[in-house]
XYZ file of C-alpha atoms in Angstrom:
274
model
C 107.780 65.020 -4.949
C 106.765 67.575 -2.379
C 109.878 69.161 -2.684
C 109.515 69.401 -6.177
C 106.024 70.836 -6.116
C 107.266 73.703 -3.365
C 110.230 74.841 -5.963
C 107.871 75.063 -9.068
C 105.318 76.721 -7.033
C 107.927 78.997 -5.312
C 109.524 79.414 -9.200
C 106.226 80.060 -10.303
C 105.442 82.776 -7.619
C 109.010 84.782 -8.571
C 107.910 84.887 -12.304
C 104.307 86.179 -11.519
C 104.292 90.057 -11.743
C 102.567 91.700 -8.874
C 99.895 94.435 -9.382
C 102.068 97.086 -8.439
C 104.809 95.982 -10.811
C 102.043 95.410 -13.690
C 101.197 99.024 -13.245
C 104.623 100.522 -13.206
C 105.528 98.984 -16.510
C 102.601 100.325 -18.354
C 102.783 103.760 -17.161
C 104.988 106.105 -19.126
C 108.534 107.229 -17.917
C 107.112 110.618 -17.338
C 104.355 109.393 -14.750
C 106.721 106.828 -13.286
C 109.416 109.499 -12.381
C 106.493 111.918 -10.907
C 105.321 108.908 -8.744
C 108.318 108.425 -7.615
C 109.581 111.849 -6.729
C 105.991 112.278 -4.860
C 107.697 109.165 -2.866
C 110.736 110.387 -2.256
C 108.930 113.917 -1.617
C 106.544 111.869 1.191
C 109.509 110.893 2.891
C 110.923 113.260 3.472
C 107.955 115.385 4.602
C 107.209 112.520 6.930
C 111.087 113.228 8.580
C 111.733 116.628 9.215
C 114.401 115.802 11.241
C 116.321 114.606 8.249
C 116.325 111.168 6.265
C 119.232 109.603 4.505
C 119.866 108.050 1.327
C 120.195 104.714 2.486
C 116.294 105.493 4.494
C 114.753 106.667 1.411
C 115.752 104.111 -0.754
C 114.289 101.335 2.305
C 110.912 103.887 2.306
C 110.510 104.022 -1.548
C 111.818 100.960 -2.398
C 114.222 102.693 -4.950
C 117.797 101.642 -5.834
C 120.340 104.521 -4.700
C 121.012 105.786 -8.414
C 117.266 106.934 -9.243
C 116.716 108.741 -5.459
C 120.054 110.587 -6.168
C 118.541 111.639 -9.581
C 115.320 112.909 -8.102
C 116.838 114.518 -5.293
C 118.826 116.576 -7.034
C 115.661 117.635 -8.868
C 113.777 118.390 -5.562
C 116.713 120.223 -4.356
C 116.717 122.430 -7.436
C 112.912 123.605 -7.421
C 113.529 124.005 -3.215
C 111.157 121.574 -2.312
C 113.843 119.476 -0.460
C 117.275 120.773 1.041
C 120.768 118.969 2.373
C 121.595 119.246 5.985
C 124.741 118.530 6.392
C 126.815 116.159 4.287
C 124.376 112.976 4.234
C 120.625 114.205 5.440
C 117.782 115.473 3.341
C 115.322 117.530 5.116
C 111.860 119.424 3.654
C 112.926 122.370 1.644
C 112.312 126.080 1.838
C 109.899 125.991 -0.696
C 107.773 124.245 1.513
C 108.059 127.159 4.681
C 105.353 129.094 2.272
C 102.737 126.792 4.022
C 102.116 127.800 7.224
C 102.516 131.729 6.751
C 100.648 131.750 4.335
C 97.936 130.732 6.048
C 98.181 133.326 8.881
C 99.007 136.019 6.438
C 95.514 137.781 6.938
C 95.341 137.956 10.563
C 98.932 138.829 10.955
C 98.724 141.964 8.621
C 95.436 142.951 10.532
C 97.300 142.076 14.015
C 100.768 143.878 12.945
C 99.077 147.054 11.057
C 98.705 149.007 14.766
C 102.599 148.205 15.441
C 103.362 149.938 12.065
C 101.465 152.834 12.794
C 103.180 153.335 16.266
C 106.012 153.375 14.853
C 104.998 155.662 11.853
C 103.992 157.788 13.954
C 107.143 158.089 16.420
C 109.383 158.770 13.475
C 107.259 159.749 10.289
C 108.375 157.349 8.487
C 107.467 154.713 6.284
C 106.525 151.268 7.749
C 106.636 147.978 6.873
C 105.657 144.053 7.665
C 106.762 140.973 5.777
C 106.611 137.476 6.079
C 108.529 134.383 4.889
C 107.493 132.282 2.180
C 110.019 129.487 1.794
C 113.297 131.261 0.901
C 111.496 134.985 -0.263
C 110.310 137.554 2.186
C 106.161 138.967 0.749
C 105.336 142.192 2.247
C 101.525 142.047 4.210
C 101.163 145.376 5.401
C 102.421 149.605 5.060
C 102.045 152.002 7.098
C 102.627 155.644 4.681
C 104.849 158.151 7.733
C 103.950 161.846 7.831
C 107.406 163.299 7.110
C 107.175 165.633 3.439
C 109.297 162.422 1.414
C 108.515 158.841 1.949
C 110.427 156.309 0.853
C 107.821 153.258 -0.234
C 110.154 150.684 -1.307
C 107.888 147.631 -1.473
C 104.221 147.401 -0.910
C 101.561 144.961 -0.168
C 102.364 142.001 -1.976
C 106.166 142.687 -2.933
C 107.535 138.927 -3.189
C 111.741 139.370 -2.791
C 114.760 137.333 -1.473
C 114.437 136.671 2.616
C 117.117 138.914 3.693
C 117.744 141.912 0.942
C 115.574 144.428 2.672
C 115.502 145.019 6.528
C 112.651 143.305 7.430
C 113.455 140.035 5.593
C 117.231 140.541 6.921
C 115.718 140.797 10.939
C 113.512 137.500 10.134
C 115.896 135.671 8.397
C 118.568 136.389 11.344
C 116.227 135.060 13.499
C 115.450 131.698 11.956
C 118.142 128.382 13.173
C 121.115 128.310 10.895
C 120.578 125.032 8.977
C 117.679 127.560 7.744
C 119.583 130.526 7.060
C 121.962 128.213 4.970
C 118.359 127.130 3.421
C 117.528 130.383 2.416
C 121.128 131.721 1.067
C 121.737 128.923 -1.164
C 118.199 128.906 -2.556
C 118.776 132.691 -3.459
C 122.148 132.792 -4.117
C 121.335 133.351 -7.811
C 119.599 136.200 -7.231
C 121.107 138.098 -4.810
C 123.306 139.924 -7.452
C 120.798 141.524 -9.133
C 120.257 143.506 -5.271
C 122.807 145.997 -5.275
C 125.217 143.386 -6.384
C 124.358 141.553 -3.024
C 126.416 138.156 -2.100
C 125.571 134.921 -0.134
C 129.352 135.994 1.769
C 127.796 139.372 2.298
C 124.519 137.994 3.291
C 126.090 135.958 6.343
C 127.989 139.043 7.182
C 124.705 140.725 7.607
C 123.064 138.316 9.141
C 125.713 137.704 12.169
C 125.902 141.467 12.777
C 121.823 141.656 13.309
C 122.359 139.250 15.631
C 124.873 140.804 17.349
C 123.388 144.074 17.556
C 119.747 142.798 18.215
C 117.872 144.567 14.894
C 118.740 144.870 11.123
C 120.164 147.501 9.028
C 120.356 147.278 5.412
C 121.437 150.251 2.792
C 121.682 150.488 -1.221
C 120.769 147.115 -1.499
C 116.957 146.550 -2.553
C 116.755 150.412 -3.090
C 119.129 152.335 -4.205
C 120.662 155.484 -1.680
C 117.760 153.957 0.695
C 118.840 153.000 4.442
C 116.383 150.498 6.755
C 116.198 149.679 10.158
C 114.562 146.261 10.614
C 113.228 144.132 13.669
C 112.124 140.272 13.947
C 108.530 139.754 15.576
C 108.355 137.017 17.344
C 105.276 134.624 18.546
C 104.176 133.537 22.423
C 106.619 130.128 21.839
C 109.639 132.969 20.907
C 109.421 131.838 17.287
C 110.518 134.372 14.615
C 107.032 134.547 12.290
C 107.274 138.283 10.963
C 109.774 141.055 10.188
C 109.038 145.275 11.078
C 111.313 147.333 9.424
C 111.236 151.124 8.915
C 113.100 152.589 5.540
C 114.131 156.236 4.516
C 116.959 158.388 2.664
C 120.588 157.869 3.561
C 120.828 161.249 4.791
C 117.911 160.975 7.316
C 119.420 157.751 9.019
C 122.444 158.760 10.746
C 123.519 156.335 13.670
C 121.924 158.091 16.463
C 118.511 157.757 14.264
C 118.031 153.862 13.479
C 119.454 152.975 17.038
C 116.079 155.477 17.978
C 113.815 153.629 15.740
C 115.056 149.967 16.644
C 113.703 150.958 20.126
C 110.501 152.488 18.895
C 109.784 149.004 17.809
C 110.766 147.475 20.334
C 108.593 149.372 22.083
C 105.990 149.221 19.913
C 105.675 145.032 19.263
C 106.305 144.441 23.469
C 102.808 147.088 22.979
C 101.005 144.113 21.494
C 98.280 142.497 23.912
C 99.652 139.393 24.758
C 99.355 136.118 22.985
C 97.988 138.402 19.551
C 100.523 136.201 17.484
């Protein structure tokens, strides 16, 4: 009889909806697919290092079909990105949050860098930071030479990597990043001067090798720039310099003279300002 009574109650129990599972069912398909992206989204936030599928289905509770739905959505706005062949790390979309916050001291901490380095070369000067997988210029410094070439200013929002300073920074950053970056902007990067992610690589390995950025005819037309990462106390990349003028005015000799004027101009910075 006991036994009896332990199946029917255990029977019972199975057949009883819980209050979660009450409240999924009555919610419409639209909520339930925004709750459970938010999960998935949680997640991975929660693992930077990287989850799998296999973990996020155990931390949402999903079945493997649904979190490969929504991932691919996640992936597509940026907001999550593939490491490798089986992790999914936090996106590049989600790299806008912490500049952004520092954007207003950095601008008012990088303007006297620009102007040194105005100043040596009377030219045109320029500061950007990263916002997920685009470069948004914070500060220019206007050069004294008779024709200045103002390609972006204050608030410009393009591709990490098309102009000089966004090339230096994004040359700086790990690769799982860079790859980040490229792929999120891949379908743009045409419309700059018919720019590539194969090209974009190419760039990016010879900044590293030579220590700064240049970048021509690519987010201006007939406009050459000479770009340099700025780096934090830690050594962390958190700002691009960059310095842009006519094709004829930047010979060799010239942008190898700039990179070292700011060189010279961020190792100026009191230390600890970043």
């Amino acid at each position: 009889m006991g036994g009896f009574l332990e199946m029917a109650s255990r029977n019972t129990n199975e057949n009883v909806r819980q209050p979660d599972d009450l409240a999924e069912a009555t919610e419409d398909p639209g909520s339930r697919t925004l709750r459970r992206g938010l999960q998935i989204l949680d997640a991975v936030m929660a693992r930077p290092e990287g989850l799998r599928v296999v973990d996020l289905c155990r931390a949402t509770g999903l079945e493997r079909a649904p979190v490969y739905r929504l991932l691919a959505t996640l992936k597509e706005g940026g907001h999550v990105a593939q490491r490798g062949r089986f992790l999914y790390v936090p996106g590049p979309r989600w790299g806008a949050l912490q500049p952004a916050a520092r954007q207003p001291n950095m601008a008012v901490q990088l303007q006297p860098v620009l102007e040194r380095v105005s100043r040596a070369c009377g030219d045109a000067a320029f500061a950007i930071v990263r916002e997920g997988a685009a470069s948004h210029c914070i500060a220019r410094q206007v050069g004294t030479h008779p024709v200045q070439v103002l390609v972006i200013q204050v608030g410009t929002r393009q591709p990490l990597g098309v102009g000089a300073a966004g090339l230096a920074l994004l040359a700086a950053l790990p690769d799982a990043q860079v790859d980040e970056v490229i792929a999120a902007n891949a379908a743009q990067l045409p419309r700059y001067g018919g720019m590539t992610p194969e090209r974009l690589r190419i760039l990016v390995r010879a900044t590293r090798e030579r220590g700064w950025s240049v970048i021509g005819n690519h987010a201006t037309r007939n406009v050459l720039a000479v770009g340099m990462a700025v780096r934090n106390a830690r050594g962390e990349a958190v700002a691009g310099i960059s310095v842009a003028s006519t094709l004829e005015r930047m010979p060799r000799q010239r942008q190898e003279l700039i990179a070292r004027n700011c060189r010279a101009a961020l190792a100026a910075m009191p230390p600890g300002e970043l």
